[in-house]
């Protein structure tokens, strides 16, 4: 009878691991890539705004989503 619960827990842990990886990838784009582009002045401002205006909200959403997943797994 515990098997479905254990299976669900391991699925949730896999989702957590995937979300952490995805957030790190988004961080590379939103923090490191943007910093390098700004430092090198490698892209016009309008293009940077266009590019990052869509990525920033996704990054912020997933930061909160990851925290929520972590909190729920702590209470499992």
XYZ file of C-alpha atoms in Angstrom, residues 2-64:
63
model
C 2.975 2.359 0.499
C 4.248 1.756 -3.033
C 2.083 4.413 -4.793
C 3.074 6.960 -2.141
C 6.735 6.149 -2.565
C 6.393 6.237 -6.350
C 4.683 9.631 -6.174
C 7.423 10.936 -3.902
C 10.158 9.835 -6.292
C 8.297 11.417 -9.202
C 8.032 14.647 -7.218
C 11.782 14.489 -6.462
C 12.469 14.057 -10.181
C 10.327 17.092 -10.950
C 12.297 19.020 -8.327
C 15.633 18.000 -9.868
C 14.414 18.933 -13.338
C 13.135 22.295 -12.131
C 16.479 23.069 -10.456
C 18.326 22.292 -13.689
C 15.908 24.384 -15.736
C 16.250 27.324 -13.348
C 20.044 27.148 -13.571
C 19.787 27.237 -17.363
C 17.490 30.251 -17.198
C 19.932 31.899 -14.792
C 22.748 31.463 -17.307
C 20.676 33.382 -19.841
C 19.190 36.045 -17.586
C 22.244 36.769 -15.447
C 25.497 35.638 -17.059
C 24.684 36.054 -20.741
C 23.013 39.422 -20.208
C 25.969 40.650 -18.134
C 28.424 39.602 -20.830
C 26.381 41.281 -23.557
C 26.113 44.502 -21.543
C 29.816 44.476 -20.666
C 30.855 43.966 -24.282
C 28.142 46.279 -25.631
C 27.466 43.505 -28.131
C 23.778 44.119 -28.786
C 21.607 47.178 -29.429
C 19.467 48.211 -26.457
C 16.206 47.633 -28.330
C 17.170 44.089 -29.184
C 18.213 43.381 -25.587
C 14.874 44.690 -24.334
C 13.016 42.545 -26.823
C 15.042 39.458 -25.972
C 14.964 39.722 -22.172
C 11.464 41.113 -21.714
C 10.089 37.618 -22.290
C 12.733 35.698 -20.361
C 12.671 37.705 -17.118
C 9.042 36.857 -16.197
C 9.660 33.172 -16.950
C 12.763 33.197 -14.753
C 10.914 34.895 -11.879
C 7.988 32.486 -12.127
C 10.253 29.445 -11.963
C 12.188 30.841 -8.999
C 8.928 30.933 -7.029
